[in-house]
């Protein structure tokens, strides 16, 4: 009986963690979609070998993703 309780508890913890992760991914996706143009710009700059713009665009993308992740982590409720 104790093993069954441990297995059910483990399943519950995995389920809660999975829901938290899924909610975080949804939030990141929802907030990054308006910035997808940056990815296309990055590809164009790489094709044109405009390395200064590549570095600037990567820096912009990094900053936006970092802000989005911190915002989403703050908004996602902790269930455990």
mmCIF file of N, CA, C and O in Angstrom:
data_model
loop_
_atom_site.group_PDB
_atom_site.id
_atom_site.type_symbol
_atom_site.label_atom_id
_atom_site.label_comp_id
_atom_site.label_asym_id
_atom_site.label_seq_id
_atom_site.Cartn_x
_atom_site.Cartn_y
_atom_site.Cartn_z
ATOM 1 N N UNK A 1 0.830 -1.195 0.000
ATOM 2 C CA UNK A 1 0.000 0.000 0.000
ATOM 3 C C UNK A 1 0.874 1.259 0.000
ATOM 4 O O UNK A 1 0.554 2.233 -0.647
ATOM 5 N N UNK A 2 1.985 1.213 0.737
ATOM 6 C CA UNK A 2 2.859 2.382 0.812
ATOM 7 C C UNK A 2 3.498 2.679 -0.538
ATOM 8 O O UNK A 2 3.667 3.845 -0.903
ATOM 9 N N UNK A 3 3.839 1.613 -1.290
ATOM 10 C CA UNK A 3 4.412 1.819 -2.620
ATOM 11 C C UNK A 3 3.412 2.477 -3.550
ATOM 12 O O UNK A 3 3.770 3.340 -4.357
ATOM 13 N N UNK A 4 2.155 2.098 -3.432
ATOM 14 C CA UNK A 4 1.106 2.698 -4.259
ATOM 15 C C UNK A 4 0.972 4.183 -3.947
ATOM 16 O O UNK A 4 0.852 5.007 -4.854
ATOM 17 N N UNK A 5 1.036 4.531 -2.688
ATOM 18 C CA UNK A 5 0.956 5.940 -2.287
ATOM 19 C C UNK A 5 2.153 6.710 -2.847
ATOM 20 O O UNK A 5 2.003 7.821 -3.357
ATOM 21 N N UNK A 6 3.340 6.125 -2.789
ATOM 22 C CA UNK A 6 4.530 6.787 -3.331
ATOM 23 C C UNK A 6 4.419 6.975 -4.833
ATOM 24 O O UNK A 6 4.780 8.035 -5.367
ATOM 25 N N UNK A 7 3.919 5.975 -5.536
ATOM 26 C CA UNK A 7 3.757 6.075 -6.988
ATOM 27 C C UNK A 7 2.734 7.148 -7.331
ATOM 28 O O UNK A 7 2.955 7.968 -8.233
ATOM 29 N N UNK A 8 1.618 7.189 -6.628
ATOM 30 C CA UNK A 8 0.599 8.209 -6.886
ATOM 31 C C UNK A 8 1.124 9.608 -6.583
ATOM 32 O O UNK A 8 0.838 10.567 -7.319
ATOM 33 N N UNK A 9 1.901 9.736 -5.512
ATOM 34 C CA UNK A 9 2.495 11.023 -5.175
ATOM 35 C C UNK A 9 3.481 11.459 -6.258
ATOM 36 O O UNK A 9 3.495 12.629 -6.656
ATOM 37 N N UNK A 10 4.284 10.544 -6.744
ATOM 38 C CA UNK A 10 5.229 10.848 -7.810
ATOM 39 C C UNK A 10 4.499 11.281 -9.080
ATOM 40 O O UNK A 10 4.884 12.256 -9.723
ATOM 41 N N UNK A 11 3.421 10.582 -9.427
ATOM 42 C CA UNK A 11 2.625 10.957 -10.605
ATOM 43 C C UNK A 11 2.031 12.346 -10.424
ATOM 44 O O UNK A 11 2.027 13.163 -11.349
ATOM 45 N N UNK A 12 1.556 12.655 -9.244
ATOM 46 C CA UNK A 12 0.992 13.970 -8.962
ATOM 47 C C UNK A 12 2.042 15.064 -9.101
ATOM 48 O O UNK A 12 1.800 16.105 -9.716
ATOM 49 N N UNK A 13 3.238 14.836 -8.568
ATOM 50 C CA UNK A 13 4.316 15.828 -8.657
ATOM 51 C C UNK A 13 4.730 16.043 -10.103
ATOM 52 O O UNK A 13 4.899 17.182 -10.548
ATOM 53 N N UNK A 14 4.861 14.964 -10.873
ATOM 54 C CA UNK A 14 5.230 15.081 -12.286
ATOM 55 C C UNK A 14 4.143 15.836 -13.047
ATOM 56 O O UNK A 14 4.439 16.693 -13.880
ATOM 57 N N UNK A 15 2.899 15.556 -12.752
ATOM 58 C CA UNK A 15 1.789 16.229 -13.425
ATOM 59 C C UNK A 15 1.777 17.720 -13.123
ATOM 60 O O UNK A 15 1.598 18.543 -14.022
ATOM 61 N N UNK A 16 1.976 18.085 -11.882
ATOM 62 C CA UNK A 16 2.002 19.505 -11.506
ATOM 63 C C UNK A 16 3.163 20.205 -12.177
ATOM 64 O O UNK A 16 3.023 21.297 -12.725
ATOM 65 N N UNK A 17 4.339 19.580 -12.164
ATOM 66 C CA UNK A 17 5.516 20.174 -12.796
ATOM 67 C C UNK A 17 5.297 20.314 -14.291
ATOM 68 O O UNK A 17 5.655 21.325 -14.887
ATOM 69 N N UNK A 18 4.675 19.328 -14.913
ATOM 70 C CA UNK A 18 4.406 19.378 -16.350
ATOM 71 C C UNK A 18 3.450 20.520 -16.673
ATOM 72 O O UNK A 18 3.651 21.236 -17.649
ATOM 73 N N UNK A 19 2.422 20.700 -15.872
ATOM 74 C CA UNK A 19 1.468 21.788 -16.105
ATOM 75 C C UNK A 19 2.153 23.141 -15.969
ATOM 76 O O UNK A 19 1.886 24.057 -16.743
ATOM 77 N N UNK A 20 3.028 23.270 -14.978
ATOM 78 C CA UNK A 20 3.775 24.513 -14.801
ATOM 79 C C UNK A 20 4.648 24.802 -16.016
ATOM 80 O O UNK A 20 4.692 25.923 -16.519
ATOM 81 N N UNK A 21 5.327 23.789 -16.507
ATOM 82 C CA UNK A 21 6.198 23.941 -17.670
ATOM 83 C C UNK A 21 5.397 24.280 -18.908
ATOM 84 O O UNK A 21 5.792 25.155 -19.690
ATOM 85 N N UNK A 22 4.274 23.613 -19.097
ATOM 86 C CA UNK A 22 3.425 23.888 -20.259
ATOM 87 C C UNK A 22 2.900 25.317 -20.203
ATOM 88 O O UNK A 22 2.894 26.024 -21.216
ATOM 89 N N UNK A 23 2.477 25.767 -19.038
ATOM 90 C CA UNK A 23 2.003 27.144 -18.905
ATOM 91 C C UNK A 23 3.111 28.147 -19.187
ATOM 92 O O UNK A 23 2.879 29.186 -19.809
ATOM 93 N N UNK A 24 4.329 27.845 -18.757
ATOM 94 C CA UNK A 24 5.469 28.721 -19.026
ATOM 95 C C UNK A 24 5.757 28.786 -20.527
ATOM 96 O O UNK A 24 5.968 29.869 -21.079
ATOM 97 N N UNK A 25 5.732 27.643 -21.196
ATOM 98 C CA UNK A 25 5.962 27.617 -22.642
ATOM 99 C C UNK A 25 4.875 28.384 -23.380
ATOM 100 O O UNK A 25 5.156 29.138 -24.319
ATOM 101 N N UNK A 26 3.628 28.225 -22.967
ATOM 102 C CA UNK A 26 2.520 28.976 -23.594
ATOM 103 C C UNK A 26 2.719 30.480 -23.432
ATOM 104 O O UNK A 26 2.512 31.261 -24.363
ATOM 105 N N UNK A 27 3.107 30.884 -22.258
ATOM 106 C CA UNK A 27 3.310 32.310 -21.994
ATOM 107 C C UNK A 27 4.443 32.866 -22.853
ATOM 108 O O UNK A 27 4.315 33.938 -23.443
ATOM 109 N N UNK A 28 5.548 32.136 -22.934
ATOM 110 C CA UNK A 28 6.680 32.584 -23.751
ATOM 111 C C UNK A 28 6.272 32.675 -25.211
ATOM 112 O O UNK A 28 6.562 33.660 -25.895
ATOM 113 N N UNK A 29 5.572 31.660 -25.700
ATOM 114 C CA UNK A 29 5.122 31.656 -27.094
ATOM 115 C C UNK A 29 4.198 32.838 -27.371
ATOM 116 O O UNK A 29 4.366 33.553 -28.356
ATOM 117 N N UNK A 30 3.226 33.042 -26.480
ATOM 118 C CA UNK A 30 2.257 34.111 -26.665
ATOM 119 C C UNK A 30 2.936 35.490 -26.683
ATOM 120 O O UNK A 30 2.581 36.354 -27.469
ATOM 121 N N UNK A 31 3.934 35.672 -25.856
ATOM 122 C CA UNK A 31 4.600 36.966 -25.776
ATOM 123 C C UNK A 31 5.680 37.162 -26.837
ATOM 124 O O UNK A 31 6.039 38.298 -27.142
ATOM 125 N N UNK A 32 6.217 36.073 -27.407
ATOM 126 C CA UNK A 32 7.267 36.233 -28.404
ATOM 127 C C UNK A 32 6.721 36.340 -29.820
ATOM 128 O O UNK A 32 7.402 36.859 -30.700
ATOM 129 N N UNK A 33 5.498 35.878 -30.067
ATOM 130 C CA UNK A 33 4.935 35.900 -31.421
ATOM 131 C C UNK A 33 4.996 37.292 -32.055
ATOM 132 O O UNK A 33 5.359 37.402 -33.223
ATOM 133 N N UNK A 34 4.701 38.372 -31.345
ATOM 134 C CA UNK A 34 4.814 39.696 -31.984
ATOM 135 C C UNK A 34 6.242 40.050 -32.406
ATOM 136 O O UNK A 34 6.445 40.937 -33.224
ATOM 137 N N UNK A 35 7.231 39.343 -31.891
ATOM 138 C CA UNK A 35 8.631 39.640 -32.206
ATOM 139 C C UNK A 35 9.237 38.693 -33.243
ATOM 140 O O UNK A 35 10.448 38.700 -33.440
ATOM 141 N N UNK A 36 8.427 37.913 -33.917
ATOM 142 C CA UNK A 36 8.935 36.938 -34.879
ATOM 143 C C UNK A 36 9.649 37.627 -36.038
ATOM 144 O O UNK A 36 10.584 37.066 -36.620
ATOM 145 N N UNK A 37 9.260 38.840 -36.344
ATOM 146 C CA UNK A 37 9.909 39.578 -37.429
ATOM 147 C C UNK A 37 11.421 39.696 -37.182
ATOM 148 O O UNK A 37 12.206 39.708 -38.132
ATOM 149 N N UNK A 38 11.814 39.756 -35.927
ATOM 150 C CA UNK A 38 13.246 39.821 -35.609
ATOM 151 C C UNK A 38 13.998 38.592 -36.124
ATOM 152 O O UNK A 38 15.136 38.708 -36.581
ATOM 153 N N UNK A 39 13.366 37.435 -36.065
ATOM 154 C CA UNK A 39 14.003 36.213 -36.564
ATOM 155 C C UNK A 39 14.202 36.302 -38.072
ATOM 156 O O UNK A 39 15.270 35.966 -38.599
ATOM 157 N N UNK A 40 13.171 36.785 -38.789
ATOM 158 C CA UNK A 40 13.292 36.931 -40.243
ATOM 159 C C UNK A 40 14.341 37.981 -40.604
ATOM 160 O O UNK A 40 15.105 37.803 -41.558
ATOM 161 N N UNK A 41 14.389 39.050 -39.824
ATOM 162 C CA UNK A 41 15.426 40.062 -40.048
ATOM 163 C C UNK A 41 16.820 39.470 -39.832
ATOM 164 O O UNK A 41 17.743 39.736 -40.602
ATOM 165 N N UNK A 42 16.956 38.654 -38.804
ATOM 166 C CA UNK A 42 18.235 38.018 -38.518
ATOM 167 C C UNK A 42 18.689 37.136 -39.684
ATOM 168 O O UNK A 42 19.851 37.199 -40.105
ATOM 169 N N UNK A 43 17.769 36.360 -40.229
ATOM 170 C CA UNK A 43 18.100 35.504 -41.374
ATOM 171 C C UNK A 43 18.525 36.355 -42.567
ATOM 172 O O UNK A 43 19.502 36.032 -43.266
ATOM 173 N N UNK A 44 17.810 37.461 -42.815
ATOM 174 C CA UNK A 44 18.170 38.348 -43.924
ATOM 175 C C UNK A 44 19.557 38.956 -43.719
ATOM 176 O O UNK A 44 20.339 39.060 -44.671
ATOM 177 N N UNK A 45 19.867 39.359 -42.510
ATOM 178 C CA UNK A 45 21.186 39.944 -42.235
ATOM 179 C C UNK A 45 22.300 38.915 -42.400
ATOM 180 O O UNK A 45 23.389 39.234 -42.867
ATOM 181 N N UNK A 46 22.023 37.675 -42.019
ATOM 182 C CA UNK A 46 23.031 36.623 -42.198
ATOM 183 C C UNK A 46 23.255 36.367 -43.684
ATOM 184 O O UNK A 46 24.393 36.211 -44.125
ATOM 185 N N UNK A 47 22.166 36.329 -44.461
ATOM 186 C CA UNK A 47 22.302 36.142 -45.917
ATOM 187 C C UNK A 47 23.131 37.256 -46.539
ATOM 188 O O UNK A 47 23.967 37.018 -47.411
ATOM 189 N N UNK A 48 22.883 38.489 -46.085
ATOM 190 C CA UNK A 48 23.588 39.649 -46.635
ATOM 191 C C UNK A 48 24.985 39.800 -46.029
ATOM 192 O O UNK A 48 25.749 40.670 -46.451
ATOM 193 N N UNK A 49 25.306 38.980 -45.054
ATOM 194 C CA UNK A 49 26.572 39.024 -44.342
ATOM 195 C C UNK A 49 26.835 40.397 -43.716
ATOM 196 O O UNK A 49 27.945 40.903 -43.700
ATOM 197 N N UNK A 50 25.770 40.952 -43.191
ATOM 198 C CA UNK A 50 25.844 42.218 -42.476
ATOM 199 C C UNK A 50 26.028 41.876 -40.989
ATOM 200 O O UNK A 50 25.072 41.832 -40.220
ATOM 201 N N UNK A 51 27.271 41.622 -40.602
ATOM 202 C CA UNK A 51 27.556 41.063 -39.285
ATOM 203 C C UNK A 51 27.270 42.027 -38.144
ATOM 204 O O UNK A 51 26.912 41.589 -37.041
ATOM 205 N N UNK A 52 27.390 43.307 -38.374
ATOM 206 C CA UNK A 52 27.072 44.274 -37.329
ATOM 207 C C UNK A 52 25.582 44.214 -36.979
ATOM 208 O O UNK A 52 25.209 44.214 -35.800
ATOM 209 N N UNK A 53 24.744 44.119 -38.017
ATOM 210 C CA UNK A 53 23.299 44.007 -37.781
ATOM 211 C C UNK A 53 22.943 42.650 -37.171
ATOM 212 O O UNK A 53 22.004 42.552 -36.382
ATOM 213 N N UNK A 54 23.687 41.599 -37.530
ATOM 214 C CA UNK A 54 23.449 40.275 -36.943
ATOM 215 C C UNK A 54 23.665 40.341 -35.433
ATOM 216 O O UNK A 54 22.829 39.880 -34.648
ATOM 217 N N UNK A 55 24.766 40.933 -35.025
ATOM 218 C CA UNK A 55 25.067 41.044 -33.592
ATOM 219 C C UNK A 55 24.023 41.908 -32.886
ATOM 220 O O UNK A 55 23.551 41.562 -31.790
ATOM 221 N N UNK A 56 23.632 43.004 -33.505
ATOM 222 C CA UNK A 56 22.629 43.880 -32.895
ATOM 223 C C UNK A 56 21.277 43.179 -32.768
ATOM 224 O O UNK A 56 20.605 43.291 -31.733
ATOM 225 N N UNK A 57 20.892 42.427 -33.795
ATOM 226 C CA UNK A 57 19.614 41.727 -33.764
ATOM 227 C C UNK A 57 19.637 40.599 -32.737
ATOM 228 O O UNK A 57 18.659 40.395 -32.007
ATOM 229 N N UNK A 58 20.732 39.868 -32.653
ATOM 230 C CA UNK A 58 20.842 38.805 -31.653
ATOM 231 C C UNK A 58 20.769 39.394 -30.248
ATOM 232 O O UNK A 58 20.121 38.838 -29.360
ATOM 233 N N UNK A 59 21.396 40.529 -30.045
ATOM 234 C CA UNK A 59 21.334 41.187 -28.746
ATOM 235 C C UNK A 59 19.896 41.597 -28.409
ATOM 236 O O UNK A 59 19.445 41.416 -27.271
ATOM 237 N N UNK A 60 19.184 42.114 -29.389
ATOM 238 C CA UNK A 60 17.792 42.510 -29.183
ATOM 239 C C UNK A 60 16.928 41.298 -28.858
ATOM 240 O O UNK A 60 16.101 41.341 -27.942
ATOM 241 N N UNK A 61 17.108 40.222 -29.611
ATOM 242 C CA UNK A 61 16.340 38.991 -29.372
ATOM 243 C C UNK A 61 16.632 38.450 -27.979
ATOM 244 O O UNK A 61 15.713 38.070 -27.247
ATOM 245 N N UNK A 62 17.898 38.423 -27.603
ATOM 246 C CA UNK A 62 18.283 37.923 -26.275
ATOM 247 C C UNK A 62 17.617 38.743 -25.168
ATOM 248 O O UNK A 62 17.065 38.179 -24.213
ATOM 249 N N UNK A 63 17.651 40.048 -25.304
ATOM 250 C CA UNK A 63 17.049 40.919 -24.289
ATOM 251 C C UNK A 63 15.547 40.689 -24.189
ATOM 252 O O UNK A 63 15.001 40.583 -23.087
ATOM 253 N N UNK A 64 14.879 40.592 -25.338
ATOM 254 C CA UNK A 64 13.429 40.378 -25.327
ATOM 255 C C UNK A 64 13.074 39.025 -24.721
ATOM 256 O O UNK A 64 12.153 38.931 -23.908
ATOM 257 N N UNK A 65 13.807 37.983 -25.102
ATOM 258 C CA UNK A 65 13.520 36.647 -24.571
ATOM 259 C C UNK A 65 13.774 36.611 -23.067
ATOM 260 O O UNK A 65 12.990 36.028 -22.310
ATOM 261 N N UNK A 66 14.843 37.238 -22.621
ATOM 262 C CA UNK A 66 15.152 37.279 -21.191
ATOM 263 C C UNK A 66 14.028 37.983 -20.420
ATOM 264 O O UNK A 66 13.590 37.498 -19.372
ATOM 265 N N UNK A 67 13.538 39.096 -20.945
ATOM 266 C CA UNK A 67 12.447 39.817 -20.285
ATOM 267 C C UNK A 67 11.150 39.011 -20.311
ATOM 268 O O UNK A 67 10.407 38.994 -19.327
ATOM 269 N N UNK A 68 10.881 38.353 -21.429
ATOM 270 C CA UNK A 68 9.663 37.549 -21.542
ATOM 271 C C UNK A 68 9.699 36.393 -20.547
ATOM 272 O O UNK A 68 8.713 36.117 -19.861
ATOM 273 N N UNK A 69 10.831 35.723 -20.438
ATOM 274 C CA UNK A 69 10.937 34.586 -19.513
ATOM 275 C C UNK A 69 10.767 35.041 -18.072
ATOM 276 O O UNK A 69 10.051 34.412 -17.295
ATOM 277 N N UNK A 70 11.394 36.150 -17.705
ATOM 278 C CA UNK A 70 11.240 36.617 -16.318
ATOM 279 C C UNK A 70 9.808 37.055 -16.034
ATOM 280 O O UNK A 70 9.280 36.793 -14.947
ATOM 281 N N UNK A 71 9.159 37.673 -17.009
ATOM 282 C CA UNK A 71 7.753 38.068 -16.845
ATOM 283 C C UNK A 71 6.865 36.838 -16.717
ATOM 284 O O UNK A 71 5.988 36.793 -15.853
ATOM 285 N N UNK A 72 7.103 35.855 -17.569
ATOM 286 C CA UNK A 72 6.273 34.644 -17.534
ATOM 287 C C UNK A 72 6.486 33.851 -16.249
ATOM 288 O O UNK A 72 5.531 33.292 -15.699
ATOM 289 N N UNK A 73 7.711 33.796 -15.764
ATOM 290 C CA UNK A 73 7.953 33.088 -14.498
ATOM 291 C C UNK A 73 7.244 33.784 -13.350
ATOM 292 O O UNK A 73 6.755 33.133 -12.427
ATOM 293 N N UNK A 74 7.172 35.090 -13.400
ATOM 294 C CA UNK A 74 6.489 35.833 -12.342
ATOM 295 C C UNK A 74 4.982 35.641 -12.428
ATOM 296 O O UNK A 74 4.296 35.612 -11.400
ATOM 297 N N UNK A 75 4.464 35.498 -13.651
ATOM 298 C CA UNK A 75 3.006 35.346 -13.831
ATOM 299 C C UNK A 75 2.527 33.929 -13.583
ATOM 300 O O UNK A 75 1.378 33.732 -13.203
ATOM 301 N N UNK A 76 3.377 32.929 -13.800
ATOM 302 C CA UNK A 76 2.975 31.536 -13.657
ATOM 303 C C UNK A 76 2.859 31.187 -12.184
ATOM 304 O O UNK A 76 3.825 31.302 -11.440
ATOM 305 N N UNK A 77 1.662 30.767 -11.761
ATOM 306 C CA UNK A 77 1.506 30.419 -10.345
ATOM 307 C C UNK A 77 2.230 29.130 -10.001
ATOM 308 O O UNK A 77 2.232 28.181 -10.778
ATOM 309 N N UNK A 78 2.854 29.109 -8.850
ATOM 310 C CA UNK A 78 3.534 27.907 -8.369
ATOM 311 C C UNK A 78 2.517 27.020 -7.672
ATOM 312 O O UNK A 78 1.851 27.458 -6.745
ATOM 313 N N UNK A 79 2.411 25.785 -8.131
ATOM 314 C CA UNK A 79 1.417 24.874 -7.569
ATOM 315 C C UNK A 79 1.996 23.965 -6.496
ATOM 316 O O UNK A 79 1.276 23.385 -5.716
ATOM 317 N N UNK A 80 3.329 23.823 -6.472
ATOM 318 C CA UNK A 80 3.944 22.925 -5.486
ATOM 319 C C UNK A 80 4.587 23.755 -4.399
ATOM 320 O O UNK A 80 5.167 24.748 -4.587
#
